[in-house]
């Protein structure tokens, strides 16, 4: 099993995958590719991110330079031909007093007048958005979304793109609770 690899000066620790029985090199590569994709999804200096763990389709990271910690995932229906990589993230910014802030980078810029809805099981949340980014409107809704994520199997973000076409980004939630917990604990340790 690979304990780490340097990619452009960034140490990638894939020891978070040690709970997965890796019998074939292909599986190890898939784990490393997922880890790299998650690490690169949120912009910041490459040397600043430390892996706190990879949990199914979710990863948890600590960025000492900001400082911040976050749990992050890419949609299961991802399209590699987009201008940017969509993601769902739950962030913790200890110096700003922000804990459990939900953020989505959607796969397309939304139409100016389009509503953006997050669905988790039977729960529906209206998000606020600008361009290709969306957030919960307040801390209370952040907390409700995180509670729904913890008990859900999948979530989807729906809206209408600038070109008028409806679209949906779908996320698997298996591993999300563990990644959120790892991010929360990672920032408690760094306070």
mmCIF file of C-alpha atoms in Angstrom:
data_model
loop_
_atom_site.group_PDB
_atom_site.id
_atom_site.type_symbol
_atom_site.label_atom_id
_atom_site.label_comp_id
_atom_site.label_asym_id
_atom_site.label_seq_id
_atom_site.Cartn_x
_atom_site.Cartn_y
_atom_site.Cartn_z
ATOM 1 C CA UNK A 1 0.000 0.000 0.000
ATOM 2 C CA UNK A 2 1.226 3.460 -0.843
ATOM 3 C CA UNK A 3 1.915 5.673 2.206
ATOM 4 C CA UNK A 4 2.523 8.853 0.241
ATOM 5 C CA UNK A 5 3.568 10.340 -3.053
ATOM 6 C CA UNK A 6 4.853 13.762 -3.968
ATOM 7 C CA UNK A 7 2.891 15.515 -6.692
ATOM 8 C CA UNK A 8 4.203 18.983 -7.549
ATOM 9 C CA UNK A 9 5.615 19.375 -4.048
ATOM 10 C CA UNK A 10 2.460 18.170 -2.265
ATOM 11 C CA UNK A 11 2.649 15.116 -0.040
ATOM 12 C CA UNK A 12 -0.369 12.929 -0.692
ATOM 13 C CA UNK A 13 -1.071 10.619 2.202
ATOM 14 C CA UNK A 14 -3.229 7.749 1.088
ATOM 15 C CA UNK A 15 -2.906 5.893 4.382
ATOM 16 C CA UNK A 16 -6.529 6.960 4.924
ATOM 17 C CA UNK A 17 -7.363 4.191 2.481
ATOM 18 C CA UNK A 18 -5.807 1.545 4.758
ATOM 19 C CA UNK A 19 -9.242 0.384 5.902
ATOM 20 C CA UNK A 20 -9.929 -0.754 2.356
ATOM 21 C CA UNK A 21 -8.478 -4.132 1.512
ATOM 22 C CA UNK A 22 -6.355 -3.415 -1.500
ATOM 23 C CA UNK A 23 -5.631 -6.624 -3.378
ATOM 24 C CA UNK A 24 -5.088 -5.180 -6.850
ATOM 25 C CA UNK A 25 -2.903 -2.296 -7.996
ATOM 26 C CA UNK A 26 -5.877 -0.901 -9.969
ATOM 27 C CA UNK A 27 -7.888 -0.418 -6.779
ATOM 28 C CA UNK A 28 -4.964 1.381 -5.156
ATOM 29 C CA UNK A 29 -4.718 3.665 -8.190
ATOM 30 C CA UNK A 30 -8.458 4.445 -8.031
ATOM 31 C CA UNK A 31 -8.070 5.398 -4.358
ATOM 32 C CA UNK A 32 -5.091 7.641 -5.173
ATOM 33 C CA UNK A 33 -6.949 9.246 -8.108
ATOM 34 C CA UNK A 34 -9.989 9.982 -5.908
ATOM 35 C CA UNK A 35 -7.729 11.471 -3.249
ATOM 36 C CA UNK A 36 -5.914 13.657 -5.788
ATOM 37 C CA UNK A 37 -9.181 14.836 -7.367
ATOM 38 C CA UNK A 38 -10.568 15.849 -3.979
ATOM 39 C CA UNK A 39 -7.341 17.566 -2.952
ATOM 40 C CA UNK A 40 -7.323 19.650 -6.114
ATOM 41 C CA UNK A 41 -11.026 20.551 -6.071
ATOM 42 C CA UNK A 42 -10.697 23.523 -3.701
ATOM 43 C CA UNK A 43 -8.211 26.222 -4.730
ATOM 44 C CA UNK A 44 -5.347 26.926 -2.315
ATOM 45 C CA UNK A 45 -1.579 26.563 -2.363
ATOM 46 C CA UNK A 46 -0.824 22.875 -2.939
ATOM 47 C CA UNK A 47 1.625 22.647 -0.057
ATOM 48 C CA UNK A 48 -0.947 23.915 2.430
ATOM 49 C CA UNK A 49 -3.348 20.925 2.401
ATOM 50 C CA UNK A 50 -2.998 17.979 4.740
ATOM 51 C CA UNK A 51 -5.220 14.934 4.341
ATOM 52 C CA UNK A 52 -7.314 14.101 7.368
ATOM 53 C CA UNK A 53 -8.748 11.019 5.674
ATOM 54 C CA UNK A 54 -10.660 9.648 2.702
ATOM 55 C CA UNK A 55 -14.058 8.120 3.469
ATOM 56 C CA UNK A 56 -15.753 6.454 0.487
ATOM 57 C CA UNK A 57 -16.419 9.367 -1.943
ATOM 58 C CA UNK A 58 -15.627 12.065 0.649
ATOM 59 C CA UNK A 59 -12.302 13.460 1.799
ATOM 60 C CA UNK A 60 -11.339 15.637 4.770
ATOM 61 C CA UNK A 61 -8.502 18.156 4.603
ATOM 62 C CA UNK A 62 -6.732 20.729 6.759
ATOM 63 C CA UNK A 63 -5.327 23.900 5.227
ATOM 64 C CA UNK A 64 -2.944 25.425 7.794
ATOM 65 C CA UNK A 65 -2.298 28.544 5.732
ATOM 66 C CA UNK A 66 -5.911 29.818 5.933
ATOM 67 C CA UNK A 67 -6.471 28.067 8.554
ATOM 68 C CA UNK A 68 -9.474 25.952 7.670
ATOM 69 C CA UNK A 69 -10.638 22.366 7.479
ATOM 70 C CA UNK A 70 -13.199 20.937 5.113
ATOM 71 C CA UNK A 71 -14.986 17.778 4.054
ATOM 72 C CA UNK A 72 -15.432 17.607 0.288
ATOM 73 C CA UNK A 73 -16.859 15.415 -2.454
ATOM 74 C CA UNK A 74 -17.434 15.526 -6.186
ATOM 75 C CA UNK A 75 -20.774 14.643 -7.787
ATOM 76 C CA UNK A 76 -21.241 11.039 -8.873
ATOM 77 C CA UNK A 77 -22.535 12.305 -12.212
ATOM 78 C CA UNK A 78 -19.437 14.437 -12.839
ATOM 79 C CA UNK A 79 -18.551 15.660 -16.314
ATOM 80 C CA UNK A 80 -14.819 16.122 -16.929
ATOM 81 C CA UNK A 81 -15.457 18.565 -19.791
ATOM 82 C CA UNK A 82 -16.690 21.380 -17.547
ATOM 83 C CA UNK A 83 -14.880 24.695 -17.054
ATOM 84 C CA UNK A 84 -14.459 23.895 -13.340
ATOM 85 C CA UNK A 85 -14.901 20.960 -11.001
ATOM 86 C CA UNK A 86 -18.182 20.951 -9.092
ATOM 87 C CA UNK A 87 -18.078 19.941 -5.422
ATOM 88 C CA UNK A 88 -19.955 19.867 -2.142
ATOM 89 C CA UNK A 89 -17.983 21.009 0.904
ATOM 90 C CA UNK A 90 -18.568 21.548 4.594
ATOM 91 C CA UNK A 91 -16.037 24.019 5.954
ATOM 92 C CA UNK A 92 -14.679 24.973 9.349
ATOM 93 C CA UNK A 93 -12.875 28.326 9.653
ATOM 94 C CA UNK A 94 -11.836 28.630 13.337
ATOM 95 C CA UNK A 95 -10.395 32.161 13.145
ATOM 96 C CA UNK A 96 -13.601 33.409 11.489
ATOM 97 C CA UNK A 97 -15.812 31.542 13.964
ATOM 98 C CA UNK A 98 -17.456 29.568 11.148
ATOM 99 C CA UNK A 99 -18.235 25.934 11.788
ATOM 100 C CA UNK A 100 -20.141 23.615 9.493
ATOM 101 C CA UNK A 101 -20.607 26.032 6.595
ATOM 102 C CA UNK A 102 -22.139 24.259 3.584
ATOM 103 C CA UNK A 103 -20.868 25.272 0.131
ATOM 104 C CA UNK A 104 -21.592 23.907 -3.336
ATOM 105 C CA UNK A 105 -19.775 24.648 -6.566
ATOM 106 C CA UNK A 106 -22.401 23.621 -9.094
ATOM 107 C CA UNK A 107 -21.519 22.160 -12.476
ATOM 108 C CA UNK A 108 -22.910 25.097 -14.510
ATOM 109 C CA UNK A 109 -23.552 28.770 -13.885
ATOM 110 C CA UNK A 110 -27.176 29.134 -12.917
ATOM 111 C CA UNK A 111 -29.662 31.439 -14.601
ATOM 112 C CA UNK A 112 -30.010 34.738 -12.730
ATOM 113 C CA UNK A 113 -33.657 34.189 -11.732
ATOM 114 C CA UNK A 114 -33.416 30.436 -11.125
ATOM 115 C CA UNK A 115 -33.992 29.005 -7.656
ATOM 116 C CA UNK A 116 -31.461 26.444 -6.451
ATOM 117 C CA UNK A 117 -32.717 23.519 -4.363
ATOM 118 C CA UNK A 118 -30.838 20.926 -2.339
ATOM 119 C CA UNK A 119 -32.690 17.629 -1.805
ATOM 120 C CA UNK A 120 -31.655 15.055 0.793
ATOM 121 C CA UNK A 121 -34.203 12.282 1.215
ATOM 122 C CA UNK A 122 -37.546 13.958 1.905
ATOM 123 C CA UNK A 123 -35.899 17.244 2.971
ATOM 124 C CA UNK A 124 -35.702 20.253 0.617
ATOM 125 C CA UNK A 125 -33.543 23.323 1.214
ATOM 126 C CA UNK A 126 -33.503 26.527 -0.808
ATOM 127 C CA UNK A 127 -29.939 27.755 -1.220
ATOM 128 C CA UNK A 128 -28.607 31.209 -1.992
ATOM 129 C CA UNK A 129 -26.312 31.411 -4.977
ATOM 130 C CA UNK A 130 -24.068 33.563 -7.067
ATOM 131 C CA UNK A 131 -22.795 32.331 -10.416
ATOM 132 C CA UNK A 132 -21.707 28.746 -9.863
ATOM 133 C CA UNK A 133 -21.557 28.814 -6.041
ATOM 134 C CA UNK A 134 -24.346 28.127 -3.565
ATOM 135 C CA UNK A 135 -24.658 28.239 0.231
ATOM 136 C CA UNK A 136 -27.218 27.751 2.956
ATOM 137 C CA UNK A 137 -28.855 31.096 3.804
ATOM 138 C CA UNK A 138 -27.831 30.946 7.495
ATOM 139 C CA UNK A 139 -26.229 28.853 10.277
ATOM 140 C CA UNK A 140 -29.536 27.232 11.206
ATOM 141 C CA UNK A 141 -29.986 25.864 7.682
ATOM 142 C CA UNK A 142 -26.292 24.803 7.590
ATOM 143 C CA UNK A 143 -26.952 22.705 10.715
ATOM 144 C CA UNK A 144 -30.170 21.228 9.267
ATOM 145 C CA UNK A 145 -28.374 20.297 6.023
ATOM 146 C CA UNK A 146 -25.544 18.611 7.922
ATOM 147 C CA UNK A 147 -28.060 16.666 10.031
ATOM 148 C CA UNK A 148 -29.820 15.519 6.845
ATOM 149 C CA UNK A 149 -26.479 14.568 5.242
ATOM 150 C CA UNK A 150 -25.656 12.406 8.268
ATOM 151 C CA UNK A 151 -28.834 10.358 7.837
ATOM 152 C CA UNK A 152 -29.146 10.416 4.039
ATOM 153 C CA UNK A 153 -27.941 8.151 1.257
ATOM 154 C CA UNK A 154 -27.630 10.770 -1.481
ATOM 155 C CA UNK A 155 -28.248 14.431 -2.109
ATOM 156 C CA UNK A 156 -28.899 16.447 -5.236
ATOM 157 C CA UNK A 157 -28.620 20.101 -6.169
ATOM 158 C CA UNK A 158 -31.080 21.220 -8.854
ATOM 159 C CA UNK A 159 -31.376 24.474 -10.769
ATOM 160 C CA UNK A 160 -31.499 25.907 -14.291
ATOM 161 C CA UNK A 161 -28.331 26.851 -16.172
ATOM 162 C CA UNK A 162 -27.750 30.198 -17.887
ATOM 163 C CA UNK A 163 -28.645 28.540 -21.196
ATOM 164 C CA UNK A 164 -32.099 27.610 -19.813
ATOM 165 C CA UNK A 165 -31.423 23.884 -19.424
ATOM 166 C CA UNK A 166 -32.256 22.291 -16.064
ATOM 167 C CA UNK A 167 -29.479 20.270 -14.435
ATOM 168 C CA UNK A 168 -28.823 18.256 -11.288
ATOM 169 C CA UNK A 169 -25.591 17.448 -9.451
ATOM 170 C CA UNK A 170 -25.912 14.218 -7.418
ATOM 171 C CA UNK A 171 -23.690 13.257 -4.463
ATOM 172 C CA UNK A 172 -23.317 9.942 -2.634
ATOM 173 C CA UNK A 173 -23.382 10.489 1.142
ATOM 174 C CA UNK A 174 -21.712 7.305 2.327
ATOM 175 C CA UNK A 175 -18.621 8.463 4.230
ATOM 176 C CA UNK A 176 -19.816 12.090 4.483
ATOM 177 C CA UNK A 177 -20.448 11.986 8.240
ATOM 178 C CA UNK A 178 -16.960 10.602 8.918
ATOM 179 C CA UNK A 179 -15.355 13.219 6.647
ATOM 180 C CA UNK A 180 -17.313 16.031 8.344
ATOM 181 C CA UNK A 181 -16.260 14.757 11.772
ATOM 182 C CA UNK A 182 -12.613 14.483 10.673
ATOM 183 C CA UNK A 183 -12.686 18.068 9.356
ATOM 184 C CA UNK A 184 -14.312 19.370 12.544
ATOM 185 C CA UNK A 185 -11.738 17.594 14.721
ATOM 186 C CA UNK A 186 -8.882 18.694 12.457
ATOM 187 C CA UNK A 187 -9.694 22.337 13.106
ATOM 188 C CA UNK A 188 -10.229 21.846 16.854
ATOM 189 C CA UNK A 189 -6.666 20.519 17.031
ATOM 190 C CA UNK A 190 -5.361 23.496 15.041
ATOM 191 C CA UNK A 191 -7.145 26.240 17.061
#
